[in-house]
Amino acid sequence: MSAAAIIATNRFGLGARPNELSLATNDPKAYLVKQLVIPEFEATEFNSDEIIRQVSEFLRQEQLAKKNRQTENMMSMQGQSNANKANNKKKFNGPKPLPPHKQAYYQLTASAFNSAINSPNSLSWRLLHFFSNHFSVTVSGRVMTALAATLEREAIAPNLLGSFADMLLAVTSHPAMIRYLNNEKSFGANSPLGKRGKGLNENLAREILELHTLGVNGGYTQADVIELANGISGWSIANPRKDNATGFIYRVNGHEPGPRTLLGKQYPAAQDNASGVKQGQVMLADIAKQPQTATHLCYKIVKYFISDNPSETLQTKLVETWNSTNGNIKQVMLTLINADESWQPEQLKFKTPVEHVISSHRAVNKPVTNMQKLLKQLGEMGQQPFKAGSPEGFGDLEPDWNSANALMTKINWTTQFATSQRDSDTAQAINTLYGNSLSELSFNTITRAESREQALALLLLSPEFLRR
């Protein structure tokens, strides 16, 4: 089994499933190129529009129930009979169904995990995970709990192999990002809504410049932050009960009038509703094409896929492709795949908890069956999906995940997982992942284990498996 085939399945992908290593052996690069397709998610009943409707109705019913309880308390104070009190209590007996925001979170995360586990195109899933973390949104409150997981499905995945400018626009105008960074209530000071005391919020504009595009040292100023914030002022989310709509909505009465100047370039004033949206759209497209954006993104891509200390020559190759193709992500990935620097034999990347969990499931060819339990375990390991806690996302450097505490929680999860896989064949898993290329030390340690479960745990905690 060729070393390049193992690199292709493990470094670029999420670990081999049965027969994948043999598919990668003849031409590892061609094997990866074929995986550059749009990821397909297992179907669920939730999308952002449906979530907004359901959560809005849930909150309405919750408010109504609160009013009813207040009325009942008033009636009780006025002498309501004990029999009526008992009847009211009976209405709430029995287990309560999960509220829609939790249903959405569990279903969407389970769908994403199992889709990645079962996919023959795990390179595309790793690329999706990169951009999902790059455009990090955090579960906080009921609305974001429901919406967070829809961003990667609806805005990132459809644009995964196209123009970064298109992805940036889709992400910035998606309800999850707008809500997370408070742009739904961001109105220009001189707009009709702004004059009523509703102010400008710079959060989204700042993170676009600092994290999503130019980078913290990308040469922008505070004045640029304000100009971009004004350019996307009025970009909001529809309220189903008030707007008779869902999803993105442009509130023209909240858009700051007048021309903008961003990074030295002028943008004309909006003349009507359509041109008001376009002002922000053009500004985003121009930011996406800035040389600093190419440098920032290509550095992160090389760091994510190849090494904590990225090769400058490899970065340069990606930047040149980015600039010559106007940020075409597929072409950048082709450059990464074809570069000699991507194929060094040393395993220089330490797997994150999510990568470890998904590759473990792929190794035994088993789906996730209890997502609520797994989410709790991933929280203990420090990487519960969509809970990074900041727009910066989760770290992907070895010190982030290779501390004593992080290793202990990974060992605990792996031991529990191996114990639950009593019917798994560790010898088959070794062959699936490494063929006959596993180191002698690891092979002997695993095959001399006292039980099948211990053998699987030792495989999943071997140096070869912990790194990419």
Coordinates of C-alpha atoms in Angstrom, one line a residue:
M1 CA 0.0 0.0 0.0
S2 CA 1.5 3.3 -1.0
A3 CA 2.4 6.0 1.5
A4 CA 0.8 8.5 -0.8
A5 CA -2.6 6.7 -0.6
I6 CA -2.5 6.9 3.2
I7 CA -1.7 10.6 3.0
A8 CA -4.6 11.1 0.6
T9 CA -7.2 9.4 2.7
N10 CA -5.9 10.6 6.1
R11 CA -4.3 14.0 5.6
F12 CA -6.7 15.4 3.0
G13 CA -9.7 13.3 4.0
L14 CA -11.3 12.0 7.2
G15 CA -9.7 8.6 7.1
A16 CA -10.4 5.7 4.8
R17 CA -13.5 3.6 4.7
P18 CA -13.6 0.0 3.3
N19 CA -11.9 -0.2 -0.1
E20 CA -11.0 3.5 -0.2
L21 CA -7.3 2.9 0.3
S22 CA -7.1 0.7 -2.7
L23 CA -8.9 3.3 -4.8
A24 CA -6.3 5.9 -3.8
T25 CA -3.3 3.7 -4.5
N26 CA -3.0 3.9 -8.3
D27 CA -3.3 7.7 -8.5
P28 CA -3.7 9.5 -5.1
K29 CA -4.0 12.9 -6.6
A30 CA -6.7 11.9 -9.1
Y31 CA -8.5 10.2 -6.3
L32 CA -8.6 13.5 -4.4
V33 CA -9.6 15.6 -7.4
K34 CA -12.7 13.4 -7.9
Q35 CA -13.7 14.2 -4.4
L36 CA -14.0 18.0 -5.1
V37 CA -17.8 17.9 -5.2
I38 CA -20.5 19.7 -3.3
P39 CA -21.2 17.8 0.0
E40 CA -24.5 16.1 0.2
F41 CA -26.3 16.1 3.6
E42 CA -28.7 13.5 4.8
A43 CA -32.2 15.0 4.6
T44 CA -33.8 16.6 7.7
E45 CA -37.1 18.4 8.1
F46 CA -35.3 21.7 9.0
N47 CA -34.0 24.6 7.0
S48 CA -33.5 28.2 8.1
D49 CA -36.9 29.4 6.8
E50 CA -38.8 26.5 8.6
I51 CA -36.7 27.1 11.7
I52 CA -37.6 30.8 11.9
R53 CA -41.3 30.0 11.5
Q54 CA -41.3 27.2 14.1
V55 CA -39.2 29.1 16.7
S56 CA -41.4 32.2 16.1
E57 CA -44.5 30.2 16.7
F58 CA -42.9 28.4 19.7
L59 CA -42.1 31.8 21.3
R60 CA -45.6 33.0 20.6
Q61 CA -47.1 30.0 22.3
E62 CA -44.7 30.4 25.2
Q63 CA -45.8 34.0 25.7
L64 CA -49.4 32.9 25.5
A65 CA -48.8 30.1 28.1
K66 CA -47.2 32.7 30.4
K67 CA -50.2 34.9 30.1
N68 CA -52.5 32.0 30.8
R69 CA -50.5 31.1 33.9
Q70 CA -50.7 34.7 35.1
T71 CA -54.5 34.6 34.6
E72 CA -54.7 31.3 36.5
N73 CA -52.7 32.8 39.3
M74 CA -55.1 35.8 39.4
M75 CA -58.1 33.4 39.4
S76 CA -56.5 31.4 42.2
M77 CA -56.0 34.5 44.3
Q78 CA -59.7 35.3 43.7
G79 CA -60.9 31.9 44.9
Q80 CA -60.5 29.4 42.0
S81 CA -61.6 26.0 43.2
N82 CA -59.0 23.2 44.0
A83 CA -60.7 21.0 41.4
N84 CA -60.0 23.6 38.6
K85 CA -56.4 23.8 39.8
A86 CA -56.1 20.1 39.5
N87 CA -57.6 20.0 36.0
N88 CA -55.1 22.7 34.9
K89 CA -52.2 20.7 36.2
K90 CA -53.3 17.5 34.4
K91 CA -52.8 19.3 31.1
F92 CA -49.1 19.4 31.6
N93 CA -48.6 15.8 32.7
G94 CA -46.3 13.5 30.7
P95 CA -42.9 14.1 29.0
K96 CA -42.6 17.3 27.1
P97 CA -41.4 17.1 23.5
L98 CA -38.2 18.8 22.7
P99 CA -38.7 22.4 21.7
P100 CA -38.1 23.1 18.0
H101 CA -34.7 24.8 18.5
K102 CA -33.3 21.7 20.2
Q103 CA -34.9 19.4 17.6
A104 CA -33.3 21.4 14.8
Y105 CA -29.8 21.4 16.5
Y106 CA -29.8 17.7 17.1
Q107 CA -31.2 16.7 13.7
L108 CA -28.9 19.0 11.7
T109 CA -25.7 18.0 13.6
A110 CA -26.5 14.3 13.4
S111 CA -27.2 14.7 9.7
A112 CA -23.9 16.4 9.1
F113 CA -21.9 13.9 11.1
N114 CA -23.4 10.9 9.5
S115 CA -23.1 12.4 6.0
A116 CA -19.4 13.0 6.6
I117 CA -19.0 9.5 8.0
N118 CA -20.6 7.8 5.1
S119 CA -19.3 10.0 2.3
P120 CA -16.8 8.7 -0.3
N121 CA -15.8 12.4 -0.7
S122 CA -14.4 13.2 2.7
L123 CA -12.0 15.8 1.2
S124 CA -15.0 18.0 0.4
W125 CA -16.2 17.5 4.0
R126 CA -12.9 18.6 5.4
L127 CA -13.1 21.7 3.2
L128 CA -16.6 22.3 4.4
H129 CA -15.5 22.0 8.0
F130 CA -12.7 24.5 7.3
F131 CA -15.0 27.2 5.9
S132 CA -17.7 26.4 8.5
N133 CA -15.1 27.2 11.2
H134 CA -13.8 30.2 9.3
F135 CA -17.3 31.7 9.3
S136 CA -17.9 30.5 12.9
V137 CA -21.3 31.1 14.5
T138 CA -22.0 30.1 18.0
V139 CA -25.1 28.5 19.6
S140 CA -26.3 31.1 22.1
G141 CA -30.0 31.3 22.9
R142 CA -32.9 29.6 21.3
V143 CA -32.8 31.2 17.9
M144 CA -29.1 30.7 17.3
T145 CA -29.4 27.1 18.7
A146 CA -31.8 26.4 15.8
L147 CA -30.1 28.5 13.1
A148 CA -26.3 27.9 13.7
A149 CA -26.1 24.6 11.8
T150 CA -28.0 25.9 8.7
L151 CA -25.2 28.3 7.7
E152 CA -22.9 25.6 6.4
R153 CA -25.7 23.9 4.6
E154 CA -27.3 26.9 2.9
A155 CA -24.5 29.4 2.4
I156 CA -21.2 27.6 2.5
A157 CA -21.7 24.2 0.9
P158 CA -23.5 25.5 -2.2
N159 CA -20.5 27.8 -2.8
L160 CA -17.8 25.5 -1.6
L161 CA -16.1 25.0 -5.0
G162 CA -16.9 28.4 -6.6
S163 CA -15.9 32.0 -6.0
F164 CA -15.0 33.0 -2.5
A165 CA -16.8 36.3 -3.2
D166 CA -20.0 34.4 -3.7
M167 CA -19.5 32.5 -0.5
L168 CA -18.8 35.6 1.4
L169 CA -22.0 37.3 0.2
A170 CA -24.1 34.2 0.9
V171 CA -22.7 33.9 4.4
T172 CA -23.1 37.6 5.2
S173 CA -26.7 37.7 4.1
H174 CA -27.7 34.4 5.8
P175 CA -30.0 34.7 8.9
A176 CA -27.6 32.8 11.1
M177 CA -24.7 35.2 10.5
I178 CA -26.9 38.3 10.6
R179 CA -28.4 37.2 13.9
Y180 CA -25.2 36.0 15.5
L181 CA -23.4 39.3 14.9
N182 CA -26.5 41.5 15.6
N183 CA -26.9 43.0 12.1
E184 CA -30.6 42.5 12.2
K185 CA -30.8 45.6 14.4
S186 CA -28.1 47.6 12.7
F187 CA -29.4 50.8 11.2
G188 CA -27.6 53.9 9.8
A189 CA -27.7 57.0 12.1
N190 CA -29.3 59.1 9.3
S191 CA -31.8 56.5 8.2
P192 CA -35.5 56.8 9.2
L193 CA -35.0 54.0 11.7
G194 CA -31.7 55.4 12.9
K195 CA -33.3 58.7 13.6
R196 CA -35.7 56.9 16.0
G197 CA -32.8 55.9 18.1
K198 CA -32.0 52.5 16.6
G199 CA -28.2 52.7 16.1
L200 CA -25.5 51.2 13.9
N201 CA -23.9 47.9 15.0
E202 CA -20.3 47.3 13.8
N203 CA -20.0 43.6 14.9
L204 CA -20.6 42.0 11.5
A205 CA -18.5 44.5 9.5
R206 CA -15.6 44.2 11.9
E207 CA -15.5 40.4 11.8
I208 CA -15.8 40.4 8.0
L209 CA -12.6 42.5 7.8
E210 CA -10.7 41.1 10.7
L211 CA -11.6 37.4 10.4
H212 CA -13.4 36.6 7.2
T213 CA -11.3 38.5 4.6
L214 CA -8.4 40.8 5.1
G215 CA -7.1 39.5 8.5
V216 CA -6.3 41.4 11.6
N217 CA -3.2 42.9 9.9
G218 CA -5.0 43.5 6.6
G219 CA -4.6 47.3 6.4
Y220 CA -8.1 48.4 7.2
T221 CA -9.0 51.2 9.7
Q222 CA -11.8 51.9 12.1
A223 CA -13.2 54.2 9.4
D224 CA -13.4 51.2 7.1
V225 CA -15.3 49.2 9.7
I226 CA -17.9 52.0 10.0
E227 CA -18.2 52.4 6.2
L228 CA -18.8 48.7 5.7
A229 CA -21.2 48.6 8.6
N230 CA -23.1 51.5 6.9
G231 CA -22.9 49.6 3.6
I232 CA -24.7 46.6 5.0
S233 CA -27.0 48.6 7.4
G234 CA -30.6 47.5 6.9
W235 CA -29.5 43.9 6.1
S236 CA -31.8 42.0 8.5
I237 CA -34.0 39.0 9.1
A238 CA -37.7 38.9 8.4
N239 CA -40.1 38.5 11.3
P240 CA -42.7 35.9 10.1
R241 CA -45.5 37.5 12.2
K242 CA -44.8 41.1 11.2
D243 CA -43.2 40.8 7.7
N244 CA -45.2 37.8 6.4
A245 CA -41.8 36.5 5.2
T246 CA -38.8 34.5 6.4
G247 CA -35.1 34.7 5.8
F248 CA -33.0 37.7 4.7
I249 CA -34.8 41.0 4.3
Y250 CA -33.5 44.4 3.3
R251 CA -35.0 47.2 5.4
V252 CA -34.5 50.2 3.2
N253 CA -35.6 52.5 6.1
G254 CA -32.6 51.3 8.1
H255 CA -30.0 51.8 5.4
E256 CA -27.6 54.7 5.9
P257 CA -28.0 57.1 3.0
G258 CA -25.2 58.5 1.0
P259 CA -22.0 57.3 -0.7
R260 CA -19.4 55.1 1.0
T261 CA -15.6 55.0 0.9
L262 CA -14.0 51.7 1.8
L263 CA -10.3 51.0 1.5
G264 CA -9.9 54.1 -0.6
K265 CA -12.6 53.2 -3.1
Q266 CA -15.9 55.1 -3.4
Y267 CA -19.3 53.5 -3.7
P268 CA -22.2 55.6 -5.0
A269 CA -25.2 56.4 -2.8
A270 CA -28.2 54.1 -3.1
Q271 CA -31.0 55.5 -5.3
D272 CA -33.6 52.9 -4.5
N273 CA -34.3 49.7 -2.6
A274 CA -32.3 47.5 -5.1
S275 CA -29.3 49.8 -5.3
G276 CA -29.2 50.0 -1.5
V277 CA -28.6 46.2 -1.3
K278 CA -26.2 46.4 -4.1
Q279 CA -24.0 49.0 -2.3
G280 CA -23.1 46.4 0.3
Q281 CA -22.9 43.6 -2.2
V282 CA -20.3 45.4 -4.3
M283 CA -18.3 46.3 -1.2
L284 CA -18.2 42.7 -0.1
A285 CA -17.1 41.5 -3.6
D286 CA -14.3 44.0 -3.7
I287 CA -13.1 43.0 -0.2
A288 CA -13.0 39.4 -1.3
K289 CA -10.7 40.3 -4.2
Q290 CA -8.2 42.2 -2.1
P291 CA -4.6 40.7 -2.1
Q292 CA -4.7 40.6 1.7
T293 CA -7.7 38.3 1.6
A294 CA -5.9 35.9 -0.7
T295 CA -2.9 35.9 1.7
H296 CA -5.0 35.5 4.8
L297 CA -7.2 32.6 3.4
C298 CA -4.4 30.7 1.7
Y299 CA -2.3 30.8 4.9
K300 CA -5.3 29.4 6.9
I301 CA -5.9 26.7 4.2
V302 CA -2.3 25.4 4.3
K303 CA -2.3 25.5 8.1
Y304 CA -5.5 23.6 8.3
F305 CA -4.7 20.8 5.8
I306 CA -0.9 20.4 5.9
S307 CA 1.1 21.9 8.8
D308 CA 0.9 24.2 11.9
N309 CA 3.9 25.9 10.4
P310 CA 2.9 26.4 6.7
S311 CA 5.5 26.3 4.0
E312 CA 5.9 29.7 2.5
T313 CA 6.4 28.3 -1.0
L314 CA 3.1 26.3 -0.7
Q315 CA 1.3 29.5 0.5
T316 CA 2.7 31.4 -2.5
K317 CA 1.5 28.8 -4.9
L318 CA -2.0 29.0 -3.5
V319 CA -2.0 32.8 -3.4
E320 CA -1.0 33.0 -7.0
T321 CA -3.8 30.6 -8.0
W322 CA -6.3 32.6 -5.8
N323 CA -5.4 35.9 -7.5
S324 CA -5.3 34.5 -11.0
T325 CA -8.8 32.9 -10.7
N326 CA -10.5 35.7 -8.6
G327 CA -10.6 33.4 -5.6
N328 CA -11.9 30.2 -7.2
I329 CA -11.8 27.8 -4.3
K330 CA -11.7 24.6 -6.4
Q331 CA -8.7 25.9 -8.3
V332 CA -6.9 26.7 -5.1
M333 CA -7.6 23.2 -3.8
L334 CA -6.3 21.7 -7.0
T335 CA -3.1 23.6 -6.5
L336 CA -2.9 22.3 -2.9
I337 CA -3.4 18.7 -4.1
N338 CA -0.8 19.0 -6.9
A339 CA 1.9 20.7 -4.8
D340 CA 4.8 18.5 -3.8
E341 CA 4.9 20.3 -0.4
S342 CA 1.5 18.8 0.5
W343 CA 2.9 15.2 0.4
Q344 CA 5.7 15.2 2.9
P345 CA 5.7 11.9 4.8
E346 CA 5.7 13.4 8.3
Q347 CA 2.3 13.6 10.0
L348 CA 2.4 17.3 11.1
K349 CA -1.3 17.9 12.0
F350 CA -2.9 16.7 15.3
K351 CA -6.6 15.7 14.8
T352 CA -9.2 17.9 16.5
P353 CA -11.9 16.1 18.5
V354 CA -14.4 16.3 15.7
E355 CA -11.9 14.8 13.2
H356 CA -11.0 12.1 15.7
V357 CA -14.7 11.2 16.2
I358 CA -15.6 11.1 12.6
S359 CA -12.5 9.2 11.5
S360 CA -13.2 6.7 14.3
H361 CA -16.7 6.1 13.0
R362 CA -15.4 5.8 9.5
A363 CA -12.8 3.2 10.6
V364 CA -15.5 0.9 11.8
N365 CA -18.0 1.9 9.2
K366 CA -20.7 2.8 11.8
P367 CA -22.9 5.9 12.0
V368 CA -23.7 8.1 15.1
T369 CA -26.7 6.7 16.8
N370 CA -27.1 9.0 19.8
M371 CA -26.3 12.6 18.8
Q372 CA -27.3 14.1 22.1
K373 CA -24.8 12.0 24.0
L374 CA -22.1 12.6 21.4
L375 CA -22.7 16.4 21.6
K376 CA -22.2 16.2 25.4
Q377 CA -19.0 14.2 24.9
L378 CA -17.7 16.6 22.3
G379 CA -18.4 19.4 24.7
E380 CA -16.2 17.6 27.3
M381 CA -13.5 17.4 24.6
G382 CA -13.8 21.1 23.9
Q383 CA -15.3 21.0 20.4
Q384 CA -19.0 20.8 20.5
P385 CA -20.3 21.8 17.1
F386 CA -21.2 25.5 16.8
K387 CA -20.0 26.3 20.3
A388 CA -16.7 27.9 19.7
G389 CA -17.8 30.9 21.8
S390 CA -16.4 33.5 19.4
P391 CA -16.4 34.4 15.7
E392 CA -12.8 33.3 15.6
G393 CA -13.9 29.7 15.7
F394 CA -12.0 26.7 17.2
G395 CA -8.3 26.5 17.0
D396 CA -6.6 24.0 14.7
L397 CA -3.1 24.0 16.2
E398 CA -1.7 21.0 18.1
P399 CA -1.5 22.9 21.4
D400 CA -5.2 23.5 21.2
W401 CA -5.9 19.7 21.4
N402 CA -2.8 18.0 22.7
S403 CA -2.8 19.1 26.4
A404 CA -2.9 16.6 29.2
N405 CA -6.6 17.4 29.9
A406 CA -7.6 17.3 26.2
L407 CA -5.8 13.9 25.7
M408 CA -7.5 12.5 28.8
T409 CA -11.0 13.4 27.5
K410 CA -10.1 11.9 24.1
I411 CA -8.9 8.7 25.7
N412 CA -12.1 8.5 27.7
W413 CA -14.3 8.9 24.7
T414 CA -12.2 6.5 22.6
T415 CA -12.4 3.8 25.3
Q416 CA -16.2 4.2 25.6
F417 CA -16.5 4.1 21.8
A418 CA -14.4 1.0 21.4
T419 CA -16.4 -0.7 24.2
S420 CA -19.6 0.0 22.3
Q421 CA -18.2 -1.6 19.1
R422 CA -18.0 -5.2 20.3
D423 CA -18.7 -6.6 16.9
S424 CA -15.9 -4.6 15.1
D425 CA -13.0 -6.3 13.6
T426 CA -9.8 -4.4 14.5
A427 CA -7.7 -6.4 12.1
Q428 CA -10.1 -5.3 9.3
A429 CA -10.0 -1.7 10.6
I430 CA -6.1 -1.7 10.4
N431 CA -6.3 -3.0 6.8
T432 CA -8.9 -0.4 5.9
L433 CA -6.9 2.5 7.3
Y434 CA -3.3 1.5 6.7
G435 CA -3.0 -1.8 4.7
N436 CA 0.3 -3.3 5.8
S437 CA 1.9 0.2 6.5
L438 CA 1.2 0.5 10.2
S439 CA 4.4 0.7 12.2
E440 CA 5.7 -2.4 13.8
L441 CA 5.4 -0.9 17.3
S442 CA 1.7 0.1 16.8
F443 CA 0.9 -3.2 15.1
N444 CA 2.4 -5.3 17.9
T445 CA 0.8 -3.2 20.6
I446 CA -2.6 -3.5 19.1
T447 CA -2.5 -7.2 18.2
R448 CA -1.3 -8.1 21.7
A449 CA -4.3 -6.4 23.4
E450 CA -6.2 -8.5 25.9
S451 CA -9.6 -7.9 24.3
R452 CA -11.2 -6.9 21.0
E453 CA -12.4 -3.6 22.6
Q454 CA -8.9 -2.8 23.9
A455 CA -7.4 -3.5 20.5
L456 CA -9.7 -1.1 18.8
A457 CA -9.1 1.6 21.4
L458 CA -5.3 1.2 21.0
L459 CA -5.7 1.5 17.2
L460 CA -7.7 4.7 17.6
L461 CA -5.2 6.1 20.0
S462 CA -2.1 5.1 18.0
P463 CA 0.3 7.8 16.9
E464 CA -0.7 7.1 13.3
F465 CA -4.4 7.6 13.9
L466 CA -4.1 10.7 16.2
R467 CA -2.3 12.6 13.5
R468 CA -2.8 13.4 9.8

